[in-house]
Short mmCIF file of C-alpha atoms and ligand atoms in Angstrom, two decimals:
data_model
loop_
_atom_site.label_atom_id
_atom_site.label_comp_id
_atom_site.label_asym_id
_atom_site.label_seq_id
_atom_site.Cartn_x
_atom_site.Cartn_y
_atom_site.Cartn_z
CA MET A 1 -0.06 -1.50 20.40
CA SER A 2 3.74 -2.19 20.35
CA THR A 3 6.04 0.50 17.91
CA THR A 4 6.75 -2.63 15.92
CA LEU A 5 3.38 -3.08 15.38
CA GLU A 6 2.96 0.85 14.04
CA LYS A 7 5.36 0.19 12.04
CA LEU A 8 4.91 -2.57 10.42
CA LEU A 9 1.52 -1.15 10.19
CA GLU A 10 3.09 1.73 8.79
CA SER A 11 5.37 -0.88 6.26
CA ILE A 12 1.34 -2.11 4.16
CA GLU A 13 -0.07 1.15 4.73
CA LEU A 14 2.54 3.04 2.36
CA GLY A 15 3.65 -0.26 0.84
CA LYS A 16 7.42 -0.89 1.72
CA VAL A 17 8.32 -4.44 1.93
CA ASN A 18 11.45 -4.77 3.19
CA GLN A 19 14.54 -3.11 3.94
CA ALA A 20 16.27 -3.25 0.27
CA ALA A 21 13.46 -2.64 -1.65
CA PRO A 22 13.40 2.04 -2.50
CA PHE A 23 10.33 2.62 -2.42
CA PRO A 24 8.47 4.39 -0.75
CA PRO A 25 11.36 6.96 -1.35
CA GLN A 26 10.77 8.63 2.29
CA LEU A 27 11.30 5.38 4.21
CA LYS A 28 14.75 4.45 1.93
CA GLY A 29 17.37 2.44 3.96
CA GLN A 30 14.31 1.80 6.87
CA PRO A 31 12.88 -1.75 8.09
CA GLY A 32 10.15 -2.85 6.03
CA ALA A 33 7.11 -5.17 5.97
CA ASP A 34 8.75 -8.19 6.31
CA GLU A 35 11.51 -6.92 8.96
CA TYR A 36 9.16 -5.56 11.29
CA THR A 37 6.42 -8.88 11.10
CA LYS A 38 10.33 -11.78 12.07
CA THR A 39 10.76 -8.68 14.88
CA ALA A 40 6.85 -9.06 16.11
CA LEU A 41 6.81 -12.09 16.62
CA GLU A 42 10.16 -12.20 17.97
CA GLU A 43 9.56 -9.76 20.16
CA GLY A 44 6.48 -12.72 22.06
CA VAL A 45 3.55 -10.88 19.39
CA SER A 46 0.90 -13.53 18.39
CA PRO A 47 0.46 -14.17 15.69
CA THR A 48 -3.30 -12.84 15.09
CA ASP A 49 -2.32 -9.90 16.94
CA ILE A 50 -0.40 -9.25 14.03
CA MET A 51 -3.09 -9.42 11.61
CA ASN A 52 -5.76 -8.18 13.43
CA LEU A 53 -3.38 -4.81 14.97
CA ALA A 54 -1.53 -4.25 12.23
CA LEU A 55 -2.39 -6.27 8.46
CA ILE A 56 -5.66 -5.87 8.37
CA PRO A 57 -6.36 -2.61 10.12
CA ALA A 58 -3.59 -0.67 7.61
CA MET A 59 -5.75 -3.02 4.78
CA ASP A 60 -8.05 -0.61 5.49
CA LYS A 61 -6.45 2.54 5.81
CA VAL A 62 -5.00 1.33 2.85
CA GLY A 63 -9.26 1.18 0.71
CA GLN A 64 -10.30 3.78 2.90
CA LYS A 65 -7.22 6.10 0.98
CA PHE A 66 -8.11 4.78 -2.35
CA SER A 67 -11.66 5.94 -1.77
CA GLU A 68 -11.36 9.02 -0.42
CA HIS A 69 -9.05 9.04 -4.31
CA LYS A 70 -5.85 9.47 -1.87
CA ILE A 71 -4.10 7.28 -3.93
CA PHE A 72 -4.49 4.67 -6.85
CA VAL A 73 -3.90 1.14 -8.66
CA PRO A 74 -0.14 0.34 -8.14
CA GLN A 75 -0.59 2.00 -4.17
CA MET A 76 -3.17 -0.54 -3.49
CA LEU A 77 -1.18 -2.96 -5.62
CA ILE A 78 2.57 -3.02 -3.35
CA SER A 79 0.49 -2.80 -0.26
CA ALA A 80 -0.80 -5.99 -1.55
CA LYS A 81 2.10 -7.34 -1.99
CA ALA A 82 3.88 -5.87 2.15
CA MET A 83 0.76 -7.34 3.71
CA ASN A 84 2.24 -10.20 1.59
CA ALA A 85 5.21 -10.55 2.26
CA SER A 86 4.26 -10.53 6.26
CA MET A 87 1.65 -12.67 5.77
CA VAL A 88 5.02 -15.19 4.92
CA HIS A 89 6.13 -15.24 8.00
CA LEU A 90 2.53 -15.95 9.77
CA LYS A 91 1.66 -18.62 7.97
CA PRO A 92 3.74 -21.21 9.79
CA TYR A 93 1.79 -20.23 12.76
CA PHE A 94 -1.21 -20.87 11.50
CA GLN A 95 -0.72 -24.76 9.91
CA ALA A 96 -1.57 -27.36 12.14
CA GLY A 97 0.15 -30.20 10.82
CA GLU A 98 -2.22 -32.85 12.54
CA VAL A 99 -1.92 -35.75 10.43
CA LYS A 100 -5.49 -36.83 10.45
CA ARG A 101 -7.27 -34.23 9.05
CA LYS A 102 -10.66 -32.96 8.83
CA GLY A 103 -12.10 -32.58 5.53
CA THR A 104 -12.21 -31.03 2.25
CA PHE A 105 -11.60 -27.86 2.16
CA ILE A 106 -12.38 -26.33 -1.61
CA ILE A 107 -11.57 -22.24 -2.35
CA GLY A 108 -11.15 -19.55 -5.02
CA THR A 109 -12.49 -15.85 -6.26
CA VAL A 110 -14.92 -15.90 -7.74
CA PHE A 111 -14.05 -14.76 -11.86
CA GLY A 112 -13.99 -11.76 -13.18
CA ASP A 113 -11.75 -10.42 -9.15
CA LEU A 114 -8.85 -10.61 -8.44
CA HIS A 115 -8.48 -9.60 -5.08
CA ASP A 116 -6.96 -12.63 -3.11
CA ILE A 117 -4.84 -11.44 -0.23
CA GLY A 118 -8.49 -11.86 2.53
CA LYS A 119 -8.92 -15.57 0.40
CA ASN A 120 -5.01 -16.39 1.53
CA LEU A 121 -6.05 -15.41 5.21
CA VAL A 122 -8.95 -18.02 4.75
CA VAL A 123 -6.55 -20.67 3.41
CA MET A 124 -3.71 -19.87 6.73
CA MET A 125 -6.67 -20.03 9.10
CA ILE A 126 -8.35 -22.62 7.47
CA GLU A 127 -4.92 -25.33 6.31
CA GLY A 128 -4.42 -24.34 10.85
CA ALA A 129 -7.38 -25.52 11.69
CA GLY A 130 -6.48 -28.19 10.43
CA TRP A 131 -8.85 -28.98 7.19
CA GLU A 132 -7.39 -29.81 3.51
CA VAL A 133 -8.02 -26.69 0.96
CA ILE A 134 -7.53 -26.83 -2.03
CA ASP A 135 -6.72 -22.99 -2.68
CA LEU A 136 -7.86 -22.52 -6.88
CA GLY A 137 -6.94 -19.39 -6.81
CA ILE A 138 -8.48 -16.37 -8.01
CA ASP A 139 -10.53 -15.40 -11.47
CA VAL A 140 -12.38 -19.11 -11.45
CA GLN A 141 -15.29 -19.59 -13.72
CA PRO A 142 -17.76 -21.41 -12.00
CA GLU A 143 -16.35 -25.26 -14.10
CA LYS A 144 -13.00 -25.18 -12.36
CA PHE A 145 -15.28 -25.33 -9.65
CA THR A 146 -17.42 -27.89 -9.87
CA GLU A 147 -14.68 -29.86 -11.85
CA LYS A 148 -12.74 -30.24 -7.87
CA VAL A 149 -17.00 -30.48 -6.50
CA GLN A 150 -16.88 -33.73 -8.84
CA GLU A 151 -12.98 -35.26 -7.92
CA HIS A 152 -14.06 -33.86 -4.37
CA PRO A 153 -17.38 -34.55 -3.68
CA ASP A 154 -17.55 -33.78 0.09
CA ALA A 155 -15.32 -31.77 -0.10
CA VAL A 156 -16.64 -27.88 0.81
CA VAL A 157 -17.40 -25.48 -0.76
CA GLY A 158 -16.22 -21.57 0.30
CA ILE A 159 -15.77 -18.38 -2.80
CA SER A 160 -14.83 -15.04 -2.35
CA ALA A 161 -15.74 -11.77 -3.57
CA LEU A 162 -14.37 -8.35 -2.94
CA LEU A 163 -16.12 -5.99 -4.92
CA THR A 164 -19.94 -5.29 -5.78
CA THR A 165 -20.00 -5.91 -9.14
CA THR A 166 -18.60 -9.59 -9.03
CA MET A 167 -20.26 -10.08 -5.75
CA ASN A 168 -23.63 -11.05 -8.02
CA ASN A 169 -21.00 -13.88 -9.91
CA MET A 170 -21.72 -15.58 -7.74
CA THR A 171 -24.94 -16.95 -8.65
CA PRO A 172 -23.64 -18.73 -10.48
CA VAL A 173 -20.50 -20.79 -9.44
CA VAL A 174 -23.83 -21.29 -6.00
CA LYS A 175 -26.12 -22.39 -9.23
CA ALA A 176 -22.94 -24.98 -10.70
CA ILE A 177 -22.14 -26.26 -8.16
CA LYS A 178 -25.06 -26.71 -6.08
CA ASP A 179 -26.86 -28.72 -9.83
CA VAL A 180 -24.30 -31.37 -10.25
CA SER A 181 -23.49 -31.83 -6.39
CA PRO A 182 -26.67 -30.43 -4.46
CA LYS A 183 -25.18 -31.97 -0.49
CA THR A 184 -22.38 -30.08 -1.13
CA LYS A 185 -21.69 -27.03 2.01
CA ILE A 186 -21.32 -23.36 0.52
CA VAL A 187 -19.65 -21.04 2.20
CA VAL A 188 -18.66 -17.28 1.39
CA GLY A 189 -17.24 -14.47 2.08
CA GLY A 190 -15.77 -11.06 1.11
CA ALA A 191 -15.90 -7.90 3.00
CA PRO A 192 -18.84 -6.54 1.11
CA LEU A 193 -21.36 -9.76 1.97
CA SER A 194 -23.25 -10.53 3.58
CA SER A 195 -25.90 -13.42 5.66
CA ASP A 196 -28.98 -12.23 2.91
CA PHE A 197 -27.03 -12.24 0.00
CA ALA A 198 -25.20 -15.36 1.48
CA GLN A 199 -28.99 -17.10 1.34
CA ALA A 200 -30.25 -15.26 -1.87
CA ILE A 201 -27.45 -17.43 -3.98
CA GLY A 202 -28.72 -19.72 -2.01
CA ALA A 203 -25.13 -20.75 -0.52
CA ASP A 204 -25.07 -21.68 3.48
CA ALA A 205 -23.14 -19.80 5.32
CA TYR A 206 -21.90 -16.81 4.91
CA ALA A 207 -18.90 -16.21 7.65
CA LYS A 208 -17.32 -12.42 7.42
CA ASP A 209 -14.16 -14.34 8.36
CA PRO A 210 -11.70 -17.40 8.75
CA GLN A 211 -11.88 -17.34 12.28
CA GLU A 212 -16.27 -17.98 11.59
CA SER A 213 -15.94 -19.90 8.99
CA VAL A 214 -13.66 -22.63 11.14
CA LYS A 215 -16.64 -22.47 13.94
CA TRP A 216 -18.32 -22.48 10.91
CA LEU A 217 -16.72 -25.99 9.87
CA ASP A 218 -16.73 -28.02 12.74
CA THR A 219 -20.40 -27.93 13.14
CA LEU A 220 -20.12 -30.12 9.68
CA ILE A 221 -17.84 -32.71 10.94
C1 B12 B 1 -5.44 -4.10 -1.93
C2 B12 B 1 -7.11 -4.15 -3.46
C3 B12 B 1 -6.78 -4.58 -3.95
C4 B12 B 1 -6.10 -5.34 -4.77
C5 B12 B 1 -5.20 -6.04 -4.83
C6 B12 B 1 -4.39 -7.00 -4.65
C7 B12 B 1 -4.32 -8.93 -4.18
N1 B12 B 1 -3.51 -10.04 -3.79
O1 B12 B 1 -5.43 -9.14 -3.31
C8 B12 B 1 -6.01 -3.91 -6.31
C9 B12 B 1 -4.10 -3.27 -7.01
C10 B12 B 1 -5.41 -6.04 -7.41
C11 B12 B 1 -6.70 -4.09 -6.34
C12 B12 B 1 -7.84 -3.53 -8.01
C13 B12 B 1 -9.03 -4.03 -7.34
N2 B12 B 1 -9.74 -3.18 -6.63
CO1 B12 B 1 -9.67 -3.42 -3.93
N3 B12 B 1 -8.75 -3.31 -3.48
C14 B12 B 1 -7.65 -3.26 -2.44
C15 B12 B 1 -8.05 -3.25 -0.70
C16 B12 B 1 -7.71 -2.08 -0.37
C17 B12 B 1 -7.80 -3.83 0.41
C18 B12 B 1 -7.90 -5.66 0.31
C19 B12 B 1 -7.80 -6.04 1.30
O2 B12 B 1 -6.84 -7.44 1.21
N4 B12 B 1 -8.40 -6.62 2.10
C20 B12 B 1 -7.57 -7.08 2.93
C21 B12 B 1 -8.23 -8.35 3.64
C22 B12 B 1 -8.23 -9.61 5.02
O3 B12 B 1 -9.72 -8.95 3.88
P1 B12 B 1 -10.63 -9.03 2.86
O4 B12 B 1 -10.29 -9.08 1.53
O5 B12 B 1 -11.99 -8.27 3.01
O6 B12 B 1 -10.83 -10.12 3.19
C23 B12 B 1 -11.08 -10.99 4.99
C24 B12 B 1 -13.15 -10.81 5.00
O7 B12 B 1 -14.13 -10.21 3.68
C25 B12 B 1 -13.41 -12.50 4.86
N5 B12 B 1 -13.01 -13.28 3.08
C26 B12 B 1 -12.55 -12.45 2.43
N6 B12 B 1 -12.71 -13.53 1.29
C27 B12 B 1 -13.79 -14.63 2.20
C28 B12 B 1 -13.90 -15.85 1.61
C29 B12 B 1 -14.49 -17.00 2.70
C30 B12 B 1 -14.51 -17.50 2.27
C31 B12 B 1 -14.76 -16.43 3.99
C32 B12 B 1 -15.50 -16.92 4.24
C33 B12 B 1 -13.50 -15.17 4.07
C34 B12 B 1 -13.77 -14.56 3.42
O8 B12 B 1 -11.86 -12.70 6.27
C35 B12 B 1 -10.80 -11.45 5.43
C36 B12 B 1 -9.67 -11.50 6.91
O9 B12 B 1 -10.23 -11.29 7.37
C37 B12 B 1 -9.96 -2.73 -0.79
C38 B12 B 1 -9.73 -1.97 0.47
C39 B12 B 1 -10.62 -3.21 1.46
N7 B12 B 1 -10.30 -2.54 2.75
O10 B12 B 1 -11.27 -4.22 1.90
C40 B12 B 1 -9.72 -2.69 -2.17
C41 B12 B 1 -11.20 -2.55 -2.67
C42 B12 B 1 -11.55 -4.04 -1.80
N8 B12 B 1 -11.46 -2.39 -4.02
C43 B12 B 1 -11.47 -2.16 -5.29
C44 B12 B 1 -11.54 -1.63 -6.09
C45 B12 B 1 -12.34 -1.10 -6.85
C46 B12 B 1 -10.56 -2.63 -7.08
C47 B12 B 1 -10.56 -2.03 -8.95
C48 B12 B 1 -12.36 -2.19 -9.30
C49 B12 B 1 -9.79 -0.92 -8.83
C50 B12 B 1 -10.24 -0.34 -10.40
N9 B12 B 1 -10.56 0.76 -10.81
O11 B12 B 1 -9.82 -0.70 -11.15
C51 B12 B 1 -10.07 -2.96 -9.57
C52 B12 B 1 -10.69 -4.29 -8.97
C53 B12 B 1 -9.43 -5.75 -9.91
C54 B12 B 1 -10.36 -7.13 -9.80
N10 B12 B 1 -10.97 -7.56 -10.84
O12 B12 B 1 -10.17 -7.54 -8.51
C55 B12 B 1 -12.79 -0.94 -3.53
C56 B12 B 1 -14.04 -2.57 -3.68
C57 B12 B 1 -15.19 -1.45 -4.34
C58 B12 B 1 -16.72 -1.98 -4.60
N11 B12 B 1 -17.77 -1.64 -3.69
O13 B12 B 1 -17.08 -3.00 -4.91
C59 B12 B 1 -12.59 -1.12 -2.58
C60 B12 B 1 -13.25 -2.19 -1.39
C61 B12 B 1 -11.30 -0.73 -2.09
C62 B12 B 1 -11.85 1.49 -2.44
N12 B12 B 1 -12.03 1.09 -0.39
O14 B12 B 1 -13.04 1.84 -2.61
N13 B12 B 1 -7.29 -4.30 -5.49
#
């Protein structure tokens, strides 16, 4: 792996947003996620490699350290901020710029859940694959999903959950959507989920990452 990617991974893991950021003190004055992402792109590293070799492994490390009580919520939050600083530079590369859209995709993080980094990656990749995306944000109640589904009857819906507690909140969301629009296709995703879970709650599919969800969406056209 290139030194730049290693530095980027470290910046996100330690929450170094950019050069001006005073945190963490040991990296004061040094470049951060913002600058290293730009450098990696200038060096010709592909946005997908930046994501898969630096961004996602960095968040895995953060999660691991959180599980081991080596870091706490504020550090997770600052890592998330660093991750977002990096994603800003990747976004344009995932945007297709196609005139004709393949369809509409409505996505949100289920109510009770505030995690949105994974969802935002899904948004970027699905937009990049030519879909019009309506992003409902985080902590989304069933009514907000059903309202949008009624406005866009042909849309496909994606729901994200990152917690073993909030994944169960997907059950009433799926039910509410299917009640107002039985033909609406729903894909669920997020680290604690599985195909079995998706099936059990009546969703049409589970996708482990944006790439898999794009493949599944293509089968619907
Ligand atoms: C960053 C982070 C936070 C940040 C979130 C900031 C933000 N803006 O998102 C903050 C600090 C807010 C946070 C809070 C909490 N967190 Co947190 N968090 C994380 C962390 C470190 C990274 C998550 C992440 O962004 N991963 C990177 C992205 C790219 O991966 P991803 O989200 O899995 O998404 C990918 C796939 O799952 C998939 N995907 C995701 N959504 C969807 C949707 C669809 C439709 C599809 C197709 C695919 C898909 O595609 C994505 C790209 O590949 C994880 C650990 C981890 N490794 O996941 C813990 C983690 C999820 N958090 C955890 C916990 C416990 C919490 C808190 C309860 C802590 C607390 N005590 O307050 C709170 C809960 C707040 C709430 N109500 O939601 C636990 C969950 C444990 C569990 N099994 O339930 C984890 C696993 C940490 C741990 N190891 O213990 N957290």
